Short mmCIF file of C-alpha atoms and ligand atoms in Angstrom, two decimals:
data_model
loop_
_atom_site.label_atom_id
_atom_site.label_comp_id
_atom_site.label_asym_id
_atom_site.label_seq_id
_atom_site.Cartn_x
_atom_site.Cartn_y
_atom_site.Cartn_z
CA MET A 1 49.35 100.25 -62.40
CA SER A 2 51.23 98.16 -64.94
CA ASN A 3 51.41 95.22 -62.51
CA PHE A 4 47.84 95.53 -61.40
CA ASN A 5 45.99 92.25 -61.49
CA PHE A 6 42.35 91.68 -60.64
CA ARG A 7 43.08 88.22 -59.16
CA ASN A 8 45.61 89.66 -56.71
CA PHE A 9 43.21 92.41 -55.81
CA GLN A 10 40.46 89.79 -55.24
CA LYS A 11 42.82 87.74 -53.08
CA THR A 12 43.71 90.76 -50.90
CA ILE A 13 40.06 91.47 -50.34
CA ASP A 14 39.39 87.73 -49.45
CA ASN A 15 42.28 87.89 -46.95
CA LEU A 16 40.79 91.03 -45.35
CA GLN A 17 37.41 89.32 -45.15
CA ALA A 18 38.99 86.30 -43.46
CA ALA A 19 40.83 88.46 -40.97
CA VAL A 20 37.59 90.29 -40.04
CA ASP A 21 35.76 86.99 -39.69
CA ASN A 22 38.48 85.17 -37.74
CA HIS A 23 39.12 87.94 -35.19
CA PRO A 24 35.72 88.87 -33.85
CA ARG A 25 37.14 90.37 -30.71
CA VAL A 26 39.17 93.04 -32.39
CA SER A 27 37.99 96.54 -31.53
CA ASN A 28 34.86 97.57 -33.44
CA SER A 29 36.52 100.81 -34.37
CA VAL A 30 38.90 98.81 -36.57
CA VAL A 31 36.44 96.14 -37.87
CA ALA A 32 33.60 98.51 -38.74
CA PRO A 33 35.44 100.48 -41.43
CA ALA A 34 36.86 97.23 -42.86
CA LYS A 35 33.34 95.72 -43.00
CA GLU A 36 32.10 98.88 -44.61
CA LEU A 37 34.86 98.83 -47.23
CA LEU A 38 34.48 95.15 -48.32
CA PRO A 39 31.14 95.23 -50.32
CA PHE A 40 32.21 98.46 -52.05
CA VAL A 41 35.46 97.00 -53.19
CA ARG A 42 33.76 93.73 -54.33
CA SER A 43 31.20 95.67 -56.44
CA PHE A 44 34.01 97.82 -57.76
CA ILE A 45 35.89 94.76 -58.84
CA GLU A 46 32.82 93.17 -60.44
CA TYR A 47 32.00 96.39 -62.34
CA HIS A 48 35.45 96.56 -63.84
CA ARG A 49 35.54 92.93 -64.67
CA GLN A 50 32.34 93.28 -66.68
CA THR A 51 33.65 96.44 -68.40
CA THR A 52 36.88 94.72 -69.33
CA THR A 53 34.96 91.75 -70.76
CA ARG A 54 32.66 94.01 -72.79
CA LEU A 55 35.58 96.06 -74.12
CA SER A 56 37.56 92.98 -75.12
CA THR A 57 34.53 91.61 -76.93
CA GLU A 58 34.17 94.94 -78.80
CA ILE A 59 37.85 94.93 -79.72
CA ASP A 60 37.47 91.38 -81.09
CA ASN A 61 34.51 92.54 -83.23
CA TYR A 62 36.52 95.51 -84.56
CA LYS A 63 39.40 93.21 -85.45
CA LYS A 64 37.05 90.93 -87.33
CA GLN A 65 35.57 93.85 -89.27
CA ILE A 66 39.02 95.14 -90.16
CA SER A 67 40.04 91.75 -91.39
CA ASP A 68 36.82 91.42 -93.47
CA LEU A 69 37.40 94.83 -95.03
CA ASN A 70 40.95 93.90 -95.83
CA ASN A 71 39.74 90.84 -97.65
CA ILE A 72 37.11 92.70 -99.60
CA ASN A 73 39.62 95.40 -100.57
CA GLU A 74 42.13 92.76 -101.63
CA LEU A 75 39.50 91.11 -103.83
CA LYS A 76 38.49 94.44 -105.35
CA PHE A 77 42.12 95.41 -105.90
CA GLN A 78 42.72 92.06 -107.60
CA LYS A 79 39.71 92.58 -109.87
CA ILE A 80 40.98 95.98 -110.85
CA ILE A 81 44.46 94.58 -111.58
CA ASP A 82 42.95 91.76 -113.64
CA LYS A 83 40.87 94.23 -115.58
CA LEU A 84 43.80 96.60 -116.23
CA GLU A 85 45.93 93.75 -117.42
CA SER A 86 43.31 92.40 -119.79
CA GLU A 87 42.18 95.83 -121.14
CA PRO A 88 45.16 98.07 -121.24
CA HIS A 89 43.46 100.71 -123.45
CA THR A 90 40.02 101.14 -122.08
CA ILE A 91 40.37 103.37 -119.03
CA GLN A 92 37.80 106.12 -119.45
CA THR A 93 38.03 109.11 -117.20
CA THR A 94 35.34 111.54 -118.16
CA SER A 95 31.97 111.32 -116.43
CA ALA A 96 30.12 111.67 -119.73
CA THR A 97 31.77 108.53 -121.00
CA THR A 98 30.99 106.61 -117.91
CA GLN A 99 27.30 107.54 -118.14
CA ASN A 100 27.22 106.69 -121.82
CA ASN A 101 28.81 103.32 -121.44
CA PRO A 102 28.07 101.86 -118.06
CA GLN A 103 30.25 98.82 -117.14
CA LYS A 104 30.19 97.34 -120.62
CA PRO A 105 33.03 94.89 -121.21
CA ASN A 106 35.11 96.31 -124.04
CA PHE A 107 35.81 93.25 -126.18
CA LYS A 108 37.84 93.46 -129.34
CA THR A 109 35.79 91.75 -131.97
CA VAL A 110 37.05 90.05 -135.12
CA LEU A 111 34.66 88.77 -137.80
CA VAL A 112 35.67 85.82 -140.02
CA LYS A 113 33.69 85.57 -143.20
CA PRO A 114 33.77 82.76 -145.77
CA LYS A 115 35.11 83.72 -149.18
CA ASN A 116 33.44 82.76 -152.45
CA ASN A 117 30.75 80.78 -150.61
CA LEU A 118 33.20 77.91 -150.07
CA LEU A 119 32.24 77.33 -146.41
CA SER A 120 29.29 77.90 -144.15
CA PRO A 121 29.86 79.97 -140.98
CA THR A 122 29.69 76.72 -138.97
CA GLU A 123 32.47 75.25 -141.07
CA VAL A 124 34.47 78.47 -140.74
CA LYS A 125 34.22 78.13 -136.96
CA GLU A 126 35.30 74.47 -137.07
CA ALA A 127 38.20 75.12 -139.38
CA ILE A 128 39.55 77.95 -137.20
CA CYS A 129 38.98 76.33 -133.83
CA ASN A 130 40.65 73.12 -134.95
CA THR A 131 43.68 74.81 -136.57
CA VAL A 132 44.51 77.97 -134.62
CA SER A 133 46.16 77.31 -131.29
CA THR A 134 44.79 79.13 -128.20
CA LEU A 135 47.99 78.58 -126.23
CA ASP A 136 49.06 82.23 -126.63
CA ILE A 137 45.66 83.80 -127.61
CA LYS A 138 43.06 84.71 -125.13
CA CYS A 139 39.52 84.50 -126.53
CA ASN A 140 36.42 85.27 -124.55
CA GLN A 141 33.68 84.01 -126.88
CA VAL A 142 32.90 82.64 -130.33
CA SER A 143 29.51 83.07 -131.91
CA ILE A 144 28.16 81.99 -135.27
CA ASN A 145 26.16 84.61 -137.15
CA LYS A 146 24.18 84.40 -140.45
CA THR A 147 27.12 85.21 -142.68
CA ASN A 148 30.18 85.17 -140.41
CA VAL A 149 31.73 84.06 -137.14
CA ALA A 150 32.51 86.61 -134.42
CA PHE A 151 35.51 86.11 -132.15
CA LYS A 152 35.78 88.31 -129.04
CA PHE A 153 39.17 89.04 -127.43
CA PRO A 154 39.98 90.74 -124.12
CA ASN A 155 42.93 92.74 -125.50
CA GLU A 156 44.65 94.14 -128.60
CA SER A 157 47.53 91.63 -128.63
CA SER A 158 45.24 88.56 -128.77
CA LYS A 159 43.09 90.19 -131.46
CA ASN A 160 46.11 91.16 -133.59
CA GLU A 161 47.74 87.74 -133.13
CA PHE A 162 44.51 86.06 -134.22
CA ILE A 163 44.09 88.20 -137.37
CA ASN A 164 47.75 87.60 -138.23
CA ARG A 165 47.45 83.82 -137.91
CA VAL A 166 44.21 83.56 -139.92
CA SER A 167 45.42 86.02 -142.62
CA ASN A 168 48.84 84.33 -143.04
CA ASP A 169 47.67 80.74 -142.99
CA PRO A 170 47.88 79.53 -146.66
CA ASN A 171 45.07 76.99 -145.96
CA PHE A 172 42.69 79.76 -145.06
CA ASN A 173 43.67 82.30 -147.76
CA GLN A 174 41.26 81.16 -150.40
CA ALA A 175 38.37 80.22 -148.15
CA LEU A 176 37.91 82.88 -145.53
CA GLU A 177 39.00 86.36 -144.39
CA ALA A 178 39.28 87.92 -140.94
CA TYR A 179 38.54 91.60 -140.39
CA GLU A 180 37.54 94.08 -137.65
CA PRO A 181 33.95 95.24 -137.90
CA THR A 182 33.47 99.05 -138.22
CA PRO A 183 31.85 100.20 -135.03
CA LYS A 184 28.55 102.08 -135.03
CA CYS A 185 29.40 105.64 -134.53
CA PRO A 186 27.65 108.12 -132.24
CA THR A 187 25.32 110.62 -133.87
CA ILE A 188 25.07 114.23 -132.89
CA VAL A 189 22.70 117.07 -133.77
CA LEU A 190 23.68 120.74 -134.12
CA LYS A 191 20.51 122.75 -133.57
CA ASN A 192 19.16 125.97 -134.91
CA LEU A 193 21.86 126.76 -137.53
CA ASP A 194 21.41 129.87 -139.56
CA TYR A 195 20.32 129.41 -143.22
CA SER A 196 23.31 131.51 -144.26
CA THR A 197 25.46 128.40 -143.63
CA ASN A 198 25.68 126.31 -146.79
CA GLU A 199 24.77 122.68 -146.08
CA SER A 200 27.63 121.37 -148.13
CA GLU A 201 30.06 123.56 -146.13
CA ILE A 202 28.95 122.46 -142.64
CA VAL A 203 31.72 119.93 -142.06
CA ASN A 204 34.52 122.17 -143.47
CA GLN A 205 33.29 125.24 -141.65
CA LEU A 206 33.04 123.31 -138.39
CA ILE A 207 36.69 122.21 -138.74
CA ILE A 208 38.03 125.61 -139.72
CA GLN A 209 36.02 127.83 -137.47
CA ASN A 210 36.72 125.73 -134.32
CA ASP A 211 40.39 124.75 -135.03
CA LEU A 212 39.38 121.12 -135.18
CA ASP A 213 41.92 119.84 -137.68
CA ASP A 214 41.91 116.38 -136.04
CA LEU A 215 38.20 116.14 -136.88
CA ASP A 216 39.00 116.04 -140.59
CA ASN A 217 37.59 112.85 -142.13
CA HIS A 218 36.17 111.81 -138.76
CA ILE A 219 32.74 113.47 -139.07
CA LYS A 220 30.08 113.14 -141.68
CA LEU A 221 26.83 115.00 -142.36
CA LEU A 222 23.86 112.58 -142.43
CA PHE A 223 20.99 114.95 -143.16
CA THR A 224 19.52 118.31 -142.17
CA ILE A 225 16.10 119.11 -140.78
CA LYS A 226 14.54 122.30 -142.07
CA LYS A 227 12.56 124.55 -139.76
CA ARG A 228 10.98 127.93 -140.18
CA TYR A 229 13.95 130.20 -139.35
CA TYR A 230 16.76 127.81 -138.64
CA PHE A 231 17.75 124.26 -139.48
CA ASP A 232 19.32 121.31 -137.59
CA ALA A 233 22.18 119.16 -138.90
CA VAL A 234 22.50 115.55 -137.94
CA LEU A 235 26.06 114.17 -138.19
CA CYS A 236 27.88 110.97 -137.28
CA ILE A 237 31.20 111.20 -135.61
CA SER A 238 34.17 108.95 -134.97
CA PRO A 239 34.06 107.68 -131.33
CA HIS A 240 37.42 109.11 -130.46
CA MET A 241 36.20 112.68 -131.20
CA PHE A 242 32.76 112.31 -129.56
CA ASN A 243 33.69 113.51 -126.07
CA LYS A 244 35.93 116.25 -127.30
CA LEU A 245 33.02 117.77 -129.31
CA GLN A 246 30.50 117.39 -126.53
CA GLN A 247 32.52 119.41 -124.06
CA ARG A 248 32.60 122.68 -125.94
CA THR A 249 30.70 125.41 -127.73
CA LEU A 250 30.95 125.16 -131.49
CA TYR A 251 30.70 128.02 -133.88
CA LEU A 252 29.23 127.45 -137.24
CA GLY A 253 28.76 130.44 -139.55
CA TRP A 254 26.68 132.95 -137.57
CA THR A 255 25.56 130.45 -134.90
CA ALA A 256 27.01 129.05 -131.74
CA CYS A 257 25.71 125.63 -130.77
CA ASN A 258 26.44 122.58 -128.72
CA ALA A 259 26.71 119.02 -130.01
CA GLU A 260 23.89 117.01 -128.54
CA GLU A 261 23.79 113.29 -128.91
CA THR A 262 20.81 112.07 -130.85
CA PHE A 263 19.48 108.58 -131.64
CA LEU A 264 18.18 107.49 -135.02
CA LEU A 265 15.34 105.31 -133.97
CA GLY A 266 14.05 104.33 -137.41
CA HIS A 267 10.35 104.89 -136.65
CA CYS A 268 7.72 106.18 -139.15
CA SER A 269 7.24 109.85 -138.38
CA ASN A 270 3.59 109.67 -139.51
CA CYS A 271 2.43 106.57 -137.68
CA LEU A 272 4.97 106.77 -134.81
CA ASN A 273 5.60 103.00 -134.95
CA PHE A 274 8.53 100.86 -135.78
CA GLN A 275 6.89 98.47 -138.23
CA HIS A 276 7.79 100.55 -141.30
CA ARG A 277 9.76 103.61 -142.09
CA THR A 278 8.56 107.03 -143.18
CA SER A 279 9.62 106.39 -146.77
CA THR A 280 7.34 103.37 -147.12
CA CYS A 281 4.48 104.78 -145.00
CA PRO A 282 1.08 103.89 -146.37
CA ASN A 283 -0.53 106.88 -144.51
CA LYS A 284 1.38 109.73 -146.17
CA ASN A 285 -1.37 112.26 -145.70
CA ASN A 286 -2.02 111.52 -142.03
CA LYS A 287 0.01 112.03 -138.96
CA LYS A 288 -0.45 110.69 -135.45
CA CYS A 289 -0.38 113.20 -132.53
CA LYS A 290 2.46 112.19 -130.17
CA LYS A 291 0.42 113.22 -127.12
CA CYS A 292 -2.96 111.63 -127.66
CA GLY A 293 -2.19 109.13 -130.41
CA LEU A 294 -5.02 110.17 -132.69
CA SER A 295 -4.44 110.54 -136.46
CA PHE A 296 -5.17 113.78 -138.36
CA SER A 297 -4.90 114.84 -141.95
CA THR A 298 -1.80 116.91 -142.90
CA ILE A 299 -3.43 118.21 -146.12
CA ARG A 300 -3.86 121.96 -146.27
CA ARG A 301 -6.85 123.34 -148.13
CA ASP A 302 -7.21 126.98 -149.29
CA HIS A 303 -4.19 128.11 -147.24
CA GLN A 304 -5.85 126.97 -144.08
CA GLN A 305 -3.87 125.03 -141.51
CA SER A 306 -4.12 121.29 -141.71
CA GLU A 307 -6.27 119.36 -139.18
CA PHE A 308 -3.02 117.98 -137.74
CA SER A 309 -1.48 121.45 -137.18
CA THR A 310 -4.64 122.80 -135.58
CA HIS A 311 -4.97 119.80 -133.33
CA ILE A 312 -1.37 119.62 -131.98
CA LYS A 313 -1.57 123.26 -130.92
CA ASN A 314 -4.45 122.46 -128.58
CA CYS A 315 -3.91 118.86 -127.57
CA ALA A 316 -3.55 118.34 -123.85
CA ASN A 317 -4.53 114.73 -123.61
CA HIS A 318 -1.61 112.30 -122.82
CA LYS A 319 -2.13 108.78 -124.17
CA CYS A 320 0.96 107.09 -125.53
CA CYS A 321 -0.11 105.12 -128.59
CA LEU A 322 2.97 102.84 -128.40
CA CYS A 323 2.39 101.84 -124.76
CA LEU A 324 -1.29 101.40 -125.38
CA GLU A 325 -0.50 98.54 -127.76
CA LYS A 326 1.64 96.86 -125.07
CA ASN A 327 -0.83 97.38 -122.26
CA LEU A 328 1.61 99.66 -120.40
CA PRO A 329 0.70 102.92 -118.56
CA THR A 330 -0.13 105.50 -121.21
CA ASP A 331 -0.03 108.78 -119.26
CA HIS A 332 2.76 110.35 -121.33
CA ALA A 333 3.49 111.38 -124.93
CA ALA A 334 4.76 108.77 -127.37
CA LEU A 335 8.56 108.76 -127.93
CA SER A 336 9.10 111.05 -124.96
CA ASP A 337 11.65 110.60 -122.18
CA GLN A 338 8.86 109.26 -120.00
CA CYS A 339 8.01 106.48 -122.56
CA PRO A 340 9.43 103.14 -121.56
CA ILE A 341 9.39 101.96 -125.18
CA TYR A 342 11.36 104.99 -126.28
CA GLN A 343 13.80 104.47 -123.34
CA LYS A 344 14.33 100.83 -124.41
CA LYS A 345 15.05 101.83 -128.04
CA VAL A 346 17.55 104.44 -126.92
CA ARG A 347 19.28 101.87 -124.63
CA PHE A 348 19.32 99.39 -127.51
CA ILE A 349 21.07 101.91 -129.81
CA LYS A 350 23.44 103.04 -127.02
CA ASP A 351 24.52 99.46 -126.31
CA ARG A 352 25.45 99.04 -129.97
CA THR A 353 27.17 102.37 -130.31
CA CYS A 354 30.93 102.54 -129.84
CA TYR A 355 32.00 105.22 -127.28
CA ASP A 356 35.57 103.95 -127.05
CA GLY A 357 37.75 107.13 -126.95
CA GLN A 358 40.60 105.07 -128.59
CA LYS A 359 38.60 104.05 -131.56
CA GLU A 360 39.17 106.07 -134.71
CA VAL A 361 36.74 105.71 -137.64
CA LYS A 362 37.50 107.35 -140.91
CA PHE A 363 34.75 108.64 -143.27
CA PHE A 364 36.33 108.59 -146.75
CA ASN A 365 34.17 111.11 -148.56
CA ARG A 366 33.46 114.63 -147.74
CA PRO A 367 29.71 115.12 -147.48
CA LEU A 368 28.28 116.60 -150.69
CA PRO A 369 24.48 116.75 -150.11
CA ASN A 370 22.19 115.03 -152.58
CA THR A 371 24.89 113.05 -154.30
CA PRO A 372 24.17 109.48 -153.44
CA SER A 373 27.23 108.23 -155.26
CA ASN A 374 29.41 109.86 -152.67
CA THR A 375 27.74 108.35 -149.64
CA HIS A 376 29.89 105.27 -149.20
CA THR A 377 31.63 105.35 -145.85
CA THR A 378 33.42 102.95 -143.58
CA SER A 379 30.31 102.85 -141.45
CA PRO A 380 27.61 100.96 -143.35
CA GLN A 381 25.30 101.01 -140.31
CA GLN A 382 24.76 104.74 -140.67
CA PRO A 383 21.95 105.91 -142.83
CA GLN A 384 22.89 107.55 -146.08
CA GLN A 385 23.37 111.22 -146.29
CA GLN A 386 20.32 113.07 -147.28
CA SER A 387 18.49 116.37 -147.15
CA ARG A 388 15.25 116.30 -145.38
CA LYS A 389 12.52 118.86 -144.98
CA ASN A 390 10.89 119.54 -141.65
CA SER A 391 8.27 116.97 -141.28
CA HIS A 392 5.85 119.67 -140.19
CA THR A 393 6.15 122.00 -143.12
CA ASP A 394 2.46 122.53 -142.98
CA LEU A 395 3.05 124.20 -139.69
CA THR A 396 5.85 126.35 -140.94
CA PRO A 397 5.80 128.05 -144.34
CA PRO A 398 9.31 128.82 -145.66
CA PRO A 399 10.88 132.00 -144.33
CA LYS A 400 10.31 135.14 -146.41
CA HIS A 401 14.02 135.54 -147.19
CA LEU A 402 13.92 132.09 -148.90
CA LEU A 403 11.00 133.05 -151.04
CA THR A 404 12.78 136.16 -152.29
CA ALA A 405 16.26 134.61 -152.50
CA PRO A 406 17.93 133.85 -155.83
CA THR A 407 17.02 130.51 -157.34
CA SER A 408 20.36 128.90 -156.56
CA HIS A 409 19.94 129.84 -152.88
CA LEU A 410 16.44 128.36 -152.89
CA HIS A 411 17.63 125.19 -154.48
CA ARG A 412 20.34 124.79 -151.88
CA HIS A 413 17.91 124.71 -148.98
CA SER A 414 14.87 123.18 -150.55
CA PRO A 415 14.48 119.46 -149.94
CA SER A 416 15.51 117.64 -153.07
CA ILE A 417 15.66 114.04 -152.20
CA PRO A 418 17.00 111.50 -154.71
CA PRO A 419 14.32 108.74 -155.14
CA ASN A 420 16.81 105.92 -154.33
CA LEU A 421 17.73 107.30 -150.93
CA ASP A 422 16.30 105.79 -147.79
CA LEU A 423 14.54 108.57 -145.92
CA SER A 424 13.31 106.38 -143.18
CA THR A 425 15.79 106.75 -140.38
CA GLN A 426 14.35 109.67 -138.45
CA PRO A 427 16.00 111.35 -135.53
CA TYR A 428 13.72 111.82 -132.69
CA THR A 429 13.27 115.52 -132.17
CA ARG A 430 10.48 116.45 -129.87
CA LYS A 431 10.66 120.11 -130.82
CA PHE A 432 8.52 119.50 -133.90
CA GLN A 433 5.60 118.05 -132.05
ZN1 LIG B 501 3.71 105.27 -141.27
ZN1 LIG B 502 -3.34 114.97 -129.68
ZN1 LIG B 503 4.97 105.24 -124.11
#
């Protein structure tokens, strides 16, 4: 069959047809089978010609698809190579990290700040851009802020080279300084801790009981939330330890718990809005119901429950007070997962939080609750460390063992808040509603 050719076949059939036509007197017993054979063979040839044409068209289509796919793959591959070359330290493998930080370019930022008010940020930018050569520094973006200029680099080497040049230039020394901003660290909550755990010992105990020596100086207690039988601790943590803590059970005193990420939204826990913080709330004796958005008094009279406590036990009417103001659908509780305004706030915080597993942030001071002089850390964006009582204490009288405990014990867990501390940044914890 290797020498089979449709044209030769066609020619043979044409010859047979001519022989039949040109020799009419040949015996009918010879001509009749030939005449019968001819149309069959012709339609057989036609059928195979069409099949061959169709198959060769299909083959061409497949070839084109393969070539297109090759091109796409090459492009993708090139993009991956480019990315790897520009960001050698940012490959993140855990699924948790990917979810937390979707496709965000991981720039290395350097801030340059004028010293002694000699220059304005605009002049700082001009001075640097006109002096520092970009021949061997790759910079993605320069932006002028209120008090400084931000330079964004694609990799460590460009960032370090830039800091070196600016810091070692004698012309710049007196007028400006370049530094890396401290990233905003993730915050976690450890829920339902037993009151036998001393607040001031939380960090130490966490490290010792869980063999987390590398956590030392990389975690800091922000505040605690008192509840009837247990309390929650809110801590901020260096980005490089965040995933390690999230993936395991932690033991703290007589409690096992998991580190859950939490977001400090900065809303007023009474009014549920973002215009002011709880510490400066003008409605201290009223609280809004997260479900229906109505306000009720939190004052208790004659050991009766407050109006607010009575209401939230029975409220079944969903009308989000935040979405109502913005003319959005209100069929959900305020600051719940279903609330688009809450979702937006959380996204905003997440976008500004550093989840880079390579980034180490050190907190200089061990947390010592209620001592504001010890609250300075490398992370100024974090709220100061503080002790906070459960915002619904009217719901939950203190546990009996606290009332009968020695004075020192009582003091340790009772909310004593220094007047100069900012109490406003509230974690969002639905449990209390
Ligand atoms: Zn308020
Ligand atoms: Zn209500
Ligand atoms: Zn809402």
